[in-house]
Coordinates of C-alpha atoms in Angstrom, one line a residue:
Chain A
M7 CA -39.5 241.9 2.8
Q8 CA -37.0 244.0 4.4
V9 CA -36.1 241.6 7.2
K10 CA -35.6 238.5 5.0
E11 CA -33.3 240.6 3.4
E12 CA -31.3 241.5 6.4
K13 CA -31.5 237.9 6.7
I14 CA -29.7 237.0 3.4
N15 CA -26.7 239.9 4.0
K16 CA -26.3 238.2 7.9
D17 CA -26.3 235.1 6.3
K18 CA -23.7 235.8 3.9
F19 CA -21.8 237.4 6.7
A20 CA -21.7 234.1 7.9
R21 CA -20.7 232.3 5.6
S22 CA -17.7 234.6 5.0
F23 CA -16.4 233.3 7.7
R24 CA -15.8 230.3 6.7
S25 CA -13.1 231.4 4.1
P26 CA -10.1 232.2 6.7
I27 CA -10.0 236.4 5.8
P28 CA -12.0 237.0 8.4
I29 CA -10.4 236.0 11.6
L30 CA -6.6 237.0 9.4
L31 CA -7.5 240.7 9.2
A32 CA -8.4 240.7 13.0
L33 CA -5.8 238.8 13.9
V34 CA -3.4 240.9 11.2
A35 CA -4.7 245.0 13.2
V36 CA -4.0 243.4 16.8
V37 CA -0.4 242.3 15.3
F38 CA -0.1 245.6 13.8
C39 CA -0.5 247.2 17.0
I40 CA 2.0 245.1 19.3
P41 CA 4.8 247.8 18.7
L42 CA 2.7 251.1 19.8
V43 CA 2.5 248.3 23.3
V44 CA 5.0 246.8 23.9
K45 CA 8.4 248.4 23.9
D46 CA 10.4 245.7 24.8
P47 CA 13.0 244.8 22.2
S48 CA 13.5 241.4 23.2
W49 CA 10.1 240.6 23.3
L50 CA 9.9 242.6 20.3
Q51 CA 12.6 240.0 18.7
L52 CA 10.6 237.2 19.9
A53 CA 7.4 237.8 18.0
I54 CA 9.8 238.9 14.8
L55 CA 11.6 235.9 14.7
T56 CA 8.1 234.1 15.7
M57 CA 6.5 235.6 11.9
W58 CA 10.0 234.8 10.5
Y59 CA 9.4 231.1 10.8
A60 CA 6.0 231.8 9.9
Y61 CA 6.7 233.2 7.2
L62 CA 10.0 230.8 5.7
T63 CA 7.0 228.1 6.6
C64 CA 4.4 229.7 4.2
S65 CA 6.8 229.1 2.1
W66 CA 8.4 226.0 2.5
N67 CA 4.9 224.9 2.6
L68 CA 4.8 225.5 -0.8
V69 CA 6.5 222.4 -1.7
G70 CA 6.4 220.4 1.0
G71 CA 2.4 221.2 1.8
F72 CA 1.3 222.0 -1.6
A73 CA 3.0 219.7 -3.9
G74 CA 3.6 216.8 -1.3
Q75 CA 7.1 216.8 -1.4
L76 CA 8.9 216.7 2.5
S77 CA 11.9 219.4 2.0
L78 CA 14.4 219.0 4.9
G79 CA 16.6 221.6 2.8
H80 CA 15.4 224.3 2.8
A81 CA 18.0 226.0 4.9
A82 CA 19.7 226.4 1.3
F83 CA 17.6 228.5 -0.2
I84 CA 17.8 230.7 3.4
G85 CA 21.4 230.4 2.8
I86 CA 22.4 231.3 -0.7
G87 CA 19.8 234.5 -0.7
A88 CA 21.5 235.9 3.0
Y89 CA 24.4 235.3 1.2
T90 CA 24.0 236.9 -1.6
S91 CA 23.0 240.1 -0.3
T92 CA 25.4 240.8 2.3
A93 CA 28.0 240.0 0.2
L94 CA 27.2 242.2 -2.4
Y95 CA 26.8 244.7 0.1
L96 CA 29.8 244.2 1.7
H97 CA 32.0 244.0 -1.6
F98 CA 30.0 246.3 -3.8
G99 CA 28.0 248.3 -1.1
L100 CA 24.3 247.5 -3.0
S101 CA 21.7 247.9 -0.7
P102 CA 20.4 244.4 0.7
W103 CA 17.3 245.9 -0.7
I104 CA 18.3 245.4 -3.9
G105 CA 20.8 243.0 -3.2
M106 CA 17.8 240.9 -1.8
F107 CA 16.3 239.9 -5.1
V108 CA 19.4 238.9 -7.0
G109 CA 19.9 236.2 -3.5
G110 CA 16.2 235.2 -4.6
A111 CA 17.7 234.9 -8.6
F112 CA 20.2 233.3 -7.2
A113 CA 17.7 230.6 -5.7
V114 CA 15.7 229.8 -8.0
V115 CA 18.6 228.9 -10.2
A116 CA 20.1 227.1 -7.7
A117 CA 16.7 225.5 -7.4
I118 CA 16.5 224.6 -11.1
T119 CA 19.3 223.0 -11.5
V120 CA 19.7 220.8 -8.7
F121 CA 16.5 221.1 -6.3
Y122 CA 14.3 220.5 -9.1
P123 CA 15.4 217.3 -10.8
C124 CA 15.2 215.7 -7.5
L125 CA 11.6 216.1 -7.5
R126 CA 10.8 213.0 -9.6
L127 CA 12.5 210.9 -6.7
L128 CA 8.9 209.8 -4.3
G129 CA 8.6 210.7 -1.0
A130 CA 11.9 209.3 1.7
Y131 CA 14.4 209.8 -1.5
F132 CA 13.0 213.3 -1.8
A133 CA 14.0 213.7 1.7
L134 CA 17.1 212.3 2.2
A135 CA 18.0 213.5 -1.3
S136 CA 17.2 217.5 -0.1
I137 CA 19.1 217.1 3.1
G138 CA 22.6 215.7 0.5
F139 CA 21.7 219.3 -1.4
A140 CA 21.8 221.6 1.4
E141 CA 24.5 219.9 3.3
L142 CA 26.5 219.9 0.1
I143 CA 26.4 223.9 -0.6
K144 CA 26.5 224.1 3.7
I145 CA 29.9 222.4 2.8
L146 CA 30.9 224.2 0.0
T147 CA 30.4 227.8 1.7
E148 CA 32.4 226.7 4.7
N149 CA 35.2 225.3 2.8
T150 CA 35.4 228.8 0.1
T151 CA 36.3 231.4 1.6
K152 CA 37.0 233.7 -1.5
I153 CA 34.4 233.2 -4.8
F154 CA 35.2 235.5 -7.5
G155 CA 36.9 237.7 -5.4
I156 CA 34.6 238.6 -3.1
E157 CA 35.4 237.5 0.7
I158 CA 32.5 234.4 2.1
R159 CA 34.9 233.7 5.0
G160 CA 34.5 230.1 5.4
P161 CA 33.1 228.9 8.5
R162 CA 33.8 231.9 10.3
G163 CA 30.8 234.0 8.4
L164 CA 30.1 237.1 7.4
S165 CA 29.7 239.9 9.8
I166 CA 27.9 243.7 8.4
P167 CA 29.2 246.2 10.1
P168 CA 26.1 248.7 12.4
L169 CA 25.9 251.2 10.5
G170 CA 22.8 252.6 12.9
H171 CA 19.8 254.0 11.3
A172 CA 19.8 253.5 7.6
P173 CA 16.6 252.3 6.1
F174 CA 18.4 252.6 2.6
H175 CA 21.1 249.9 3.8
Y176 CA 17.8 247.9 5.6
Q177 CA 19.1 248.5 8.7
F178 CA 17.3 250.0 12.0
V179 CA 17.9 250.5 15.1
N180 CA 14.2 250.3 16.7
K181 CA 13.0 247.1 16.8
A182 CA 9.8 248.1 15.2
Y183 CA 10.6 248.4 12.1
Y184 CA 12.3 245.1 11.6
Y185 CA 8.7 244.4 13.2
Y186 CA 7.2 246.1 10.6
T187 CA 9.1 244.3 7.4
I188 CA 8.9 241.2 8.5
L189 CA 5.4 241.4 9.2
I190 CA 4.8 243.1 5.9
M191 CA 6.3 239.7 4.5
L192 CA 4.9 237.5 5.9
L193 CA 1.2 238.6 5.0
I194 CA 1.9 239.1 1.3
A195 CA 3.1 234.8 1.6
W196 CA 0.7 234.3 3.1
F197 CA -1.5 236.3 1.1
I198 CA 0.5 234.0 -2.8
T199 CA -0.1 230.8 -0.4
Y200 CA -3.8 231.3 0.0
R201 CA -4.0 232.4 -3.3
I202 CA -1.8 229.2 -4.8
S203 CA -4.7 227.3 -2.8
K204 CA -7.6 229.3 -4.4
T205 CA -6.4 229.0 -7.8
K206 CA -5.5 226.1 -10.8
L207 CA -2.2 225.9 -9.4
G208 CA -3.4 224.7 -6.3
Y209 CA -5.7 222.3 -7.1
C210 CA -3.0 221.1 -10.0
L211 CA -0.7 220.5 -7.3
S212 CA -3.1 218.8 -4.6
A213 CA -3.9 216.5 -7.7
I214 CA -0.4 215.8 -8.4
R215 CA 0.4 215.4 -4.4
N216 CA -2.6 212.6 -4.3
D217 CA -2.0 210.4 -7.3
V218 CA 0.7 211.6 -10.1
E219 CA -0.7 209.5 -12.5
A220 CA -4.0 210.0 -12.8
A221 CA -3.2 214.0 -12.6
Q222 CA -1.3 213.2 -15.7
S223 CA -3.4 211.2 -17.3
L224 CA -5.9 214.5 -16.8
G225 CA -3.4 216.4 -18.5
V226 CA -2.4 218.3 -15.4
N227 CA 1.4 219.4 -16.4
I228 CA 3.3 218.3 -13.8
S229 CA 6.4 219.6 -14.4
K230 CA 5.6 223.2 -14.8
C231 CA 3.5 222.6 -11.6
R232 CA 6.3 221.6 -9.6
L233 CA 8.8 224.3 -11.5
M234 CA 6.4 227.0 -10.2
A235 CA 6.4 225.5 -7.0
V236 CA 9.9 225.1 -5.9
S237 CA 10.8 228.5 -7.9
L238 CA 9.1 229.9 -5.7
S239 CA 9.3 229.2 -2.5
A240 CA 13.1 228.9 -3.4
F241 CA 12.6 232.7 -3.9
L242 CA 10.5 233.8 -1.2
S243 CA 12.9 232.1 1.1
A244 CA 16.6 233.5 0.1
I245 CA 14.7 236.9 0.5
G246 CA 13.8 235.5 3.9
G247 CA 17.7 234.8 4.4
T248 CA 18.4 238.2 3.8
F249 CA 15.5 239.9 6.4
Y250 CA 17.2 236.8 8.6
A251 CA 21.3 238.5 7.8
Q252 CA 20.2 242.1 7.9
L253 CA 18.0 241.8 11.8
L254 CA 21.4 240.3 13.3
L255 CA 24.0 241.5 11.1
Y256 CA 26.7 238.5 11.4
I257 CA 25.8 234.7 9.4
Y258 CA 27.7 231.5 9.3
P259 CA 27.4 228.3 7.5
E260 CA 25.4 226.8 9.9
A261 CA 23.2 229.6 11.3
V262 CA 21.9 229.8 8.2
M263 CA 22.1 226.7 6.3
G264 CA 22.1 223.8 8.8
I265 CA 20.2 220.7 8.3
M266 CA 18.1 222.0 12.1
L267 CA 16.3 225.3 10.0
S268 CA 15.1 223.0 8.0
C269 CA 14.1 220.1 10.2
E270 CA 12.3 223.1 12.0
L271 CA 10.6 224.8 8.9
A272 CA 9.2 221.2 8.3
F273 CA 8.1 220.4 11.9
I274 CA 6.4 223.8 12.5
A275 CA 4.3 222.8 9.5
L276 CA 4.0 219.7 10.2
I277 CA 2.7 220.6 13.8
G278 CA -0.1 223.8 12.3
G279 CA -0.8 221.5 9.3
R280 CA 1.0 220.3 6.4
G281 CA -0.5 221.8 3.0
T282 CA -3.4 224.3 4.8
V283 CA -3.5 227.8 4.4
M284 CA -3.1 228.7 8.4
G285 CA -0.9 225.3 9.7
P286 CA 2.8 227.6 9.4
I287 CA 0.9 231.2 10.7
I288 CA -0.5 228.0 13.7
G289 CA 2.8 226.0 14.2
A290 CA 5.3 229.1 14.2
L291 CA 2.8 230.7 17.2
I292 CA 3.3 227.3 18.8
Y293 CA 6.9 226.6 18.5
V294 CA 8.9 229.6 18.4
P295 CA 7.7 231.1 21.3
A296 CA 8.1 228.0 23.3
S297 CA 11.9 227.2 21.7
E298 CA 13.2 230.8 22.0
L299 CA 11.5 231.1 26.0
S300 CA 12.5 227.1 27.3
R301 CA 16.2 227.8 25.0
I302 CA 16.2 230.7 27.4
Y303 CA 15.6 230.2 30.5
L304 CA 16.3 226.3 30.4
S305 CA 18.9 225.8 27.7
G306 CA 20.6 228.7 29.0
G307 CA 21.5 226.9 32.2
R308 CA 21.7 223.8 33.6
F309 CA 19.4 222.1 31.4
L310 CA 21.2 222.3 27.9
G311 CA 18.8 220.8 24.7
V312 CA 15.4 220.6 27.0
H313 CA 14.0 222.5 23.8
L314 CA 15.2 219.8 21.2
M315 CA 13.6 217.7 23.7
L316 CA 10.4 219.4 24.1
L317 CA 10.3 219.5 20.4
G318 CA 11.2 215.6 19.7
I319 CA 8.0 214.9 22.5
V320 CA 6.0 217.7 20.2
V321 CA 6.3 216.2 16.8
M322 CA 6.2 212.2 18.3
A323 CA 2.5 213.1 19.9
V324 CA 1.8 215.3 16.9
M325 CA 2.3 212.1 14.7
L326 CA 0.4 209.5 16.9
F327 CA -2.6 211.4 17.8
Q328 CA -3.2 214.8 15.6
P329 CA -1.1 213.6 12.3
G330 CA -2.6 216.2 10.3
G331 CA -1.5 218.5 12.6
L332 CA -3.4 221.0 15.4
M333 CA -4.9 223.1 12.5
R334 CA -7.2 220.5 12.1
P335 CA -8.9 220.3 15.7
I336 CA -8.7 224.3 15.0
G337 CA -10.0 224.6 12.6
R338 CA -13.1 222.8 13.9
V339 CA -14.1 224.4 16.4
Y340 CA -14.2 227.7 13.8
T341 CA -16.7 225.9 11.7
R342 CA -18.5 225.1 15.0
W343 CA -18.6 228.8 15.8
V344 CA -18.9 229.7 12.7
K345 CA -22.1 227.5 12.7
K346 CA -23.7 227.6 15.5
L347 CA -23.4 232.0 14.3
E348 CA -25.9 231.3 11.0
P349 CA -29.0 229.8 13.4
R350 CA -29.0 232.2 15.3
V351 CA -28.7 234.5 12.0
Q352 CA -31.9 232.5 11.1
K353 CA -33.2 233.1 14.2
V354 CA -34.6 237.5 13.7
Chain B
M11 CA 52.3 204.0 1.0
V12 CA 50.3 207.1 2.5
I13 CA 47.8 205.5 -0.5
I14 CA 47.5 202.0 0.8
Q15 CA 47.9 203.2 4.4
A16 CA 44.5 205.4 3.6
L17 CA 43.4 202.6 1.9
I18 CA 44.0 200.2 4.8
N19 CA 41.6 202.5 7.4
G20 CA 39.3 203.9 4.5
V21 CA 38.4 199.5 4.3
L22 CA 38.6 199.6 8.6
M23 CA 35.9 203.0 8.8
G24 CA 33.5 201.4 5.8
G25 CA 33.0 198.6 7.8
V26 CA 31.6 200.4 10.1
Y27 CA 29.5 202.3 8.3
G28 CA 28.1 199.6 6.1
L29 CA 27.4 197.6 9.6
T30 CA 25.5 200.5 10.3
A31 CA 24.1 201.0 7.3
L32 CA 22.9 197.3 8.0
G33 CA 20.5 197.7 10.2
L34 CA 19.5 200.9 8.8
T35 CA 18.0 199.1 5.8
L36 CA 16.6 195.7 6.9
I37 CA 14.4 198.1 9.2
F38 CA 13.6 199.7 5.2
G39 CA 13.4 196.3 3.5
V40 CA 11.3 195.3 5.6
M41 CA 9.0 198.3 6.7
K42 CA 9.5 200.4 4.0
V43 CA 10.3 203.5 6.9
I44 CA 13.2 205.5 7.1
N45 CA 14.6 205.5 10.8
W46 CA 16.0 208.4 11.5
A47 CA 16.7 208.0 14.9
H48 CA 19.2 205.5 13.4
G49 CA 22.7 207.2 14.6
S50 CA 20.8 208.1 18.0
F51 CA 20.7 204.4 19.2
I52 CA 24.4 204.0 18.4
M53 CA 24.8 207.1 20.5
V54 CA 22.6 205.1 23.3
G55 CA 25.0 202.2 22.4
M56 CA 28.2 204.0 22.7
F57 CA 27.3 205.8 25.8
A58 CA 25.9 201.9 27.5
G59 CA 29.6 201.1 26.1
Y60 CA 31.4 203.6 28.4
W61 CA 29.5 203.9 31.1
L62 CA 29.9 199.6 31.4
W63 CA 33.7 200.5 30.5
T64 CA 34.2 203.3 33.3
L65 CA 32.0 202.5 35.8
T66 CA 32.6 199.0 36.2
G67 CA 34.9 197.9 34.2
I68 CA 33.3 195.7 32.2
D69 CA 35.7 195.3 28.4
P70 CA 33.4 196.8 25.3
Y71 CA 34.1 194.5 23.6
L72 CA 32.1 191.7 26.8
G73 CA 29.6 194.3 27.4
L74 CA 28.3 193.6 23.8
I75 CA 26.6 191.1 25.9
I76 CA 24.4 192.9 27.6
I77 CA 24.0 196.2 25.2
V78 CA 22.9 194.4 22.5
P79 CA 19.9 192.6 24.0
A80 CA 19.3 195.8 25.7
L81 CA 19.2 197.9 22.4
F82 CA 17.3 194.7 20.5
L83 CA 14.6 195.3 23.7
L84 CA 14.5 198.6 23.0
G85 CA 14.0 198.9 19.8
Y86 CA 10.8 195.6 19.9
F87 CA 8.7 197.7 22.6
V88 CA 9.9 201.4 20.2
Q89 CA 8.3 199.8 17.4
D90 CA 5.5 198.8 19.0
A91 CA 4.7 202.0 21.2
L92 CA 5.2 204.4 19.2
I93 CA 5.9 203.3 15.7
K94 CA 3.2 200.7 15.4
P95 CA 0.3 203.4 15.7
V96 CA 1.1 206.0 13.2
F97 CA 2.6 203.0 11.0
R98 CA -1.5 201.7 11.2
S99 CA -2.9 204.8 9.8
E100 CA -0.9 205.1 7.1
V101 CA -1.3 201.5 5.7
G102 CA -3.1 202.8 2.4
V103 CA -0.9 206.3 2.0
R104 CA 0.7 206.7 -1.2
E105 CA 4.0 208.0 0.9
P106 CA 4.1 207.4 4.3
I107 CA 6.1 209.9 6.0
G108 CA 4.6 210.1 8.8
V109 CA 7.2 207.2 10.3
L110 CA 9.8 209.3 8.8
I111 CA 8.3 211.8 11.2
L112 CA 7.7 210.4 14.1
T113 CA 12.1 208.7 13.9
A114 CA 13.2 212.6 13.1
G115 CA 11.1 213.4 16.3
L116 CA 12.3 211.0 18.2
W117 CA 16.2 211.5 17.0
L118 CA 15.9 214.5 18.9
F119 CA 14.4 213.6 21.3
I120 CA 16.8 210.7 22.0
D121 CA 19.6 213.5 21.6
N122 CA 19.2 216.1 23.7
F123 CA 18.3 213.8 26.6
A124 CA 21.7 212.5 26.2
L125 CA 22.6 216.0 25.8
L126 CA 20.7 216.5 28.4
L127 CA 21.9 213.8 30.6
F128 CA 26.3 214.3 29.6
G129 CA 26.4 217.1 29.3
P130 CA 28.2 218.6 26.2
F131 CA 31.5 217.0 27.0
Y132 CA 34.0 215.5 24.1
R133 CA 34.6 212.0 25.8
T134 CA 37.1 209.0 25.7
A135 CA 37.3 205.4 26.9
R136 CA 40.9 204.6 28.4
T137 CA 40.8 200.8 27.5
P138 CA 44.1 198.9 27.4
Y139 CA 44.4 198.8 23.3
S140 CA 43.0 201.8 22.6
G141 CA 46.5 203.5 21.4
L142 CA 47.5 199.9 19.7
T143 CA 48.7 199.3 16.7
Y144 CA 49.5 196.3 14.7
D145 CA 53.3 197.1 12.2
V146 CA 52.3 195.1 9.3
G147 CA 55.4 196.0 7.0
G148 CA 55.9 199.3 7.6
L149 CA 51.5 199.4 7.6
L150 CA 49.8 201.1 11.0
I151 CA 46.8 199.6 11.4
S152 CA 44.9 200.5 14.3
A153 CA 44.1 197.6 16.4
P154 CA 40.3 198.3 18.2
R155 CA 39.7 199.6 14.8
L156 CA 40.9 195.7 13.1
Y157 CA 38.5 194.3 16.1
A158 CA 35.9 196.4 14.7
F159 CA 36.1 195.4 11.0
I160 CA 36.0 192.1 11.6
I161 CA 33.1 191.4 14.6
T162 CA 31.5 193.7 11.8
I163 CA 32.4 190.7 8.6
V164 CA 31.3 188.0 11.5
A165 CA 27.9 190.2 12.0
A166 CA 27.1 190.4 8.8
Y167 CA 28.1 187.2 8.2
V168 CA 25.4 185.5 11.0
L169 CA 23.3 187.9 9.9
S170 CA 22.1 188.0 6.5
T171 CA 22.3 183.4 7.6
F172 CA 19.9 184.4 9.9
L173 CA 17.6 185.7 7.3
K174 CA 18.4 183.2 4.8
K175 CA 18.0 179.6 7.4
T176 CA 16.0 180.6 9.9
R177 CA 12.2 179.8 9.9
L178 CA 12.4 183.9 11.8
G179 CA 14.5 184.8 9.1
I180 CA 12.0 183.5 6.2
A181 CA 8.7 185.2 7.5
I182 CA 11.0 188.2 7.7
R183 CA 12.2 188.3 4.1
A184 CA 8.6 187.6 3.4
T185 CA 6.9 190.0 5.4
G186 CA 9.5 192.5 3.5
Q187 CA 8.5 190.7 -0.1
D188 CA 5.0 191.1 0.3
R189 CA 3.1 192.1 3.9
D190 CA -0.3 190.8 2.6
T191 CA 1.6 187.7 1.3
A192 CA 2.6 187.0 4.4
S193 CA 0.0 187.9 6.8
L194 CA -2.0 185.0 4.9
M195 CA 0.7 182.5 4.8
G196 CA 0.2 183.2 8.9
I197 CA 2.8 184.9 9.7
D198 CA 1.8 188.1 12.2
V199 CA 3.4 190.6 10.6
Y200 CA 3.6 193.6 13.7
R201 CA 5.4 191.5 15.4
I202 CA 7.7 190.6 12.6
Y203 CA 7.9 194.8 12.5
N204 CA 9.0 194.5 16.2
I205 CA 11.6 191.8 15.5
A206 CA 13.0 193.5 12.4
F207 CA 13.2 196.4 13.8
G208 CA 14.5 195.1 17.3
I209 CA 17.2 193.8 15.7
G210 CA 17.9 197.1 13.6
I211 CA 18.7 198.9 17.1
A212 CA 20.9 195.9 18.3
I213 CA 23.0 196.4 15.3
T214 CA 23.3 200.0 16.3
G215 CA 24.0 199.0 20.0
L216 CA 26.8 196.5 18.7
V217 CA 28.1 199.3 16.6
G218 CA 27.9 202.1 19.5
S219 CA 30.2 199.6 21.2
L220 CA 32.8 198.6 18.9
L221 CA 32.9 202.7 18.4
V222 CA 33.8 203.0 22.3
P223 CA 37.5 202.2 22.4
F224 CA 38.9 204.7 19.7
Y225 CA 36.3 207.2 19.1
Y226 CA 34.8 210.3 20.8
I227 CA 31.6 209.9 22.7
H228 CA 28.8 212.5 22.9
P229 CA 25.7 212.8 22.9
Q230 CA 25.4 213.9 19.0
A231 CA 28.6 211.7 17.7
G232 CA 25.7 209.4 16.9
F233 CA 24.1 212.5 14.3
V234 CA 27.3 211.4 11.6
F235 CA 26.8 207.7 11.5
D236 CA 23.1 208.8 10.8
I237 CA 23.5 210.7 7.4
R238 CA 26.3 208.3 6.2
A239 CA 24.0 205.7 6.8
F240 CA 21.4 207.6 5.0
I241 CA 24.0 207.9 2.1
I242 CA 24.8 204.4 1.8
V243 CA 21.8 202.5 1.4
V244 CA 20.9 204.9 -1.4
L245 CA 24.1 204.6 -3.0
G246 CA 23.8 200.5 -2.3
G247 CA 20.1 200.4 -3.0
L248 CA 17.2 200.2 -0.1
G249 CA 17.0 196.8 1.1
S250 CA 20.3 194.9 -0.7
V251 CA 22.1 194.2 2.6
P252 CA 25.7 193.0 0.4
G253 CA 24.7 197.0 -1.5
A254 CA 25.2 198.1 2.1
L255 CA 28.6 197.0 3.0
L256 CA 29.8 197.9 -0.3
G257 CA 28.7 201.3 0.0
G258 CA 29.8 201.4 3.1
L259 CA 33.0 200.7 2.1
L260 CA 32.9 203.1 -0.6
I261 CA 32.2 205.6 1.5
G262 CA 34.6 205.2 4.0
L263 CA 37.7 205.1 1.0
I264 CA 36.3 208.5 -0.6
E265 CA 36.5 209.4 2.9
S266 CA 40.2 208.6 3.9
V267 CA 41.7 208.6 0.2
G268 CA 40.0 212.1 -0.6
A269 CA 41.7 213.2 2.8
Q270 CA 45.2 212.8 1.4
F271 CA 44.1 214.8 -1.8
I272 CA 41.9 217.5 -0.3
P273 CA 41.0 219.2 3.1
A274 CA 39.1 216.4 4.9
T275 CA 35.7 218.8 5.7
L276 CA 35.9 219.0 1.6
T277 CA 35.5 215.5 1.0
Q278 CA 31.8 215.7 3.2
G279 CA 30.9 217.2 0.0
I280 CA 32.3 215.2 -2.3
I281 CA 30.5 211.7 -0.6
F282 CA 27.0 214.2 -1.0
A283 CA 28.0 215.2 -4.8
V284 CA 28.5 211.3 -5.3
F285 CA 25.3 210.5 -3.0
L286 CA 23.0 213.3 -5.3
G287 CA 25.0 212.2 -9.1
V288 CA 23.3 208.6 -7.9
L289 CA 20.2 209.7 -7.0
Y290 CA 19.2 211.6 -10.1
L291 CA 20.7 208.8 -12.6
R292 CA 20.2 205.3 -10.8
P293 CA 17.6 205.8 -7.8
Q294 CA 17.9 202.0 -7.8
G295 CA 21.7 202.6 -6.7
L296 CA 24.5 202.0 -7.3
F297 CA 24.6 198.0 -6.9
G298 CA 21.2 197.5 -8.2
F299 CA 21.0 194.3 -5.8
E300 CA 17.0 194.6 -5.7
K301 CA 16.1 192.6 -3.2
E302 CA 18.8 190.3 -2.5
W303 CA 18.5 188.3 0.1

């Protein structure tokens, strides 16, 4: 009797590994300890950027993955977030901790008014429309020096005067603070996508992605679902934009609204596995360190553009050999490992 | 007078944009695939023309005889080796975007490979007629732009005659209309795709070498044309040949006439605004030709 109960408990334990929560907890435990060991700011910066990209790709994934609409214009939301919080801080002295929510609200407004009507467009048309949206916002920013008396200085960008260690103004000297900030943001964004994938909204979105008409005929409220996905995605992206502005203390339109940033997010999601919960994190873990290190060690010197060339090759290879993203083979190895665990438990 | 001058410049440049879009729209019309690397192939054509001119002294217009077939072959094999496998795996998918992503990867690869090879320098080819202008009643018409426009019109005419009159052209159109029926009629659909993609890329080679005498040559120069071509084909209706040419002229005119009134960088904003407006209101394109070739 005792043995049987133990068996069931162990079985449950093994089965619980089927959800991504346990590996994630283990990862988080490791990741939380990194700044205690690694003190070199450049390595911490790399880790911060990796998590920043993972965070943005998580929020991209709500539209690009779950809603199945390939967006190549998410940089617009990031830019809106970065510019709003920075301009409010420089002009009114409003703390970016509050400004980031204002930026998020603006991004949601932009998403609903401009981006959302595009969602009825299909596939490639939507991708083109989203590029048009982001480029339009970038060009308008580049050609505006003042908006309602608030300086945004066009293509020269905005720089935030460094204050040293000022937690209230979202500025830190020690990179570890940024590290923990983005880690918490990433966990929240990841948890939101995880929850959505397990709730009605997620099922509705995947129904819409697979067949719009069929979903509609089954009573799925298409506009409401898409509206929620897009607004949430825009809000999270904008907050990510504020983080970038505070991390680097300098923003300009091409960096935070450029088409390259939008494409990078889509590529990371595709490398990892579009529409999967773990895809963005795996994609960012593969892409960002490879890109940053090759940018530093290769592109900085003689080999200009090598890191983007490699990215192009990786994207093509993934599309040719693993169109579902690298999440799928990794997931297969993982489930095999879990299955191996189960019979061993039963033998007891 | 200034406005008329701007109109002429707009029409001349618009012709080149239209030709670029023509290649893109041909590929889309037949394969239902958007080629992201379109501008990159223009850049390849530009560099090919440039190096032929600077190294061997072959005139860019004469170089067309080499560059156009070479790029046709390049397009043929890129489609055969890279795009076809992805395309095949996505046959039953409702919204195939795998190829879009693949060509985006190709775009990154080609542009940055050129950056690696040639460096981030802006080059210009000094041909004898680069600065040549014709004075027509006080209006200045740049000679290379005029030649480019004339060749564009000829190329568009040749292409549409080819698609209408020859057996191969009819097969290409049939494949674009209905792939399954076309293959039932004994058309080797994947070969037609290879040829259509090859023709599209050959056109970018043509555009690239036409640009050599009067445009700056840079590894990222094609990207401007990429975005323009996307906008034009959507304006004109994806898959429509006359739509592509008219859309090209429209964009060229907006760009050059708009620059008379507002800063040139802002005219790009107008183009994107027009583009988004058309997508909202008339997703089938401004001119609404539904596959009129």
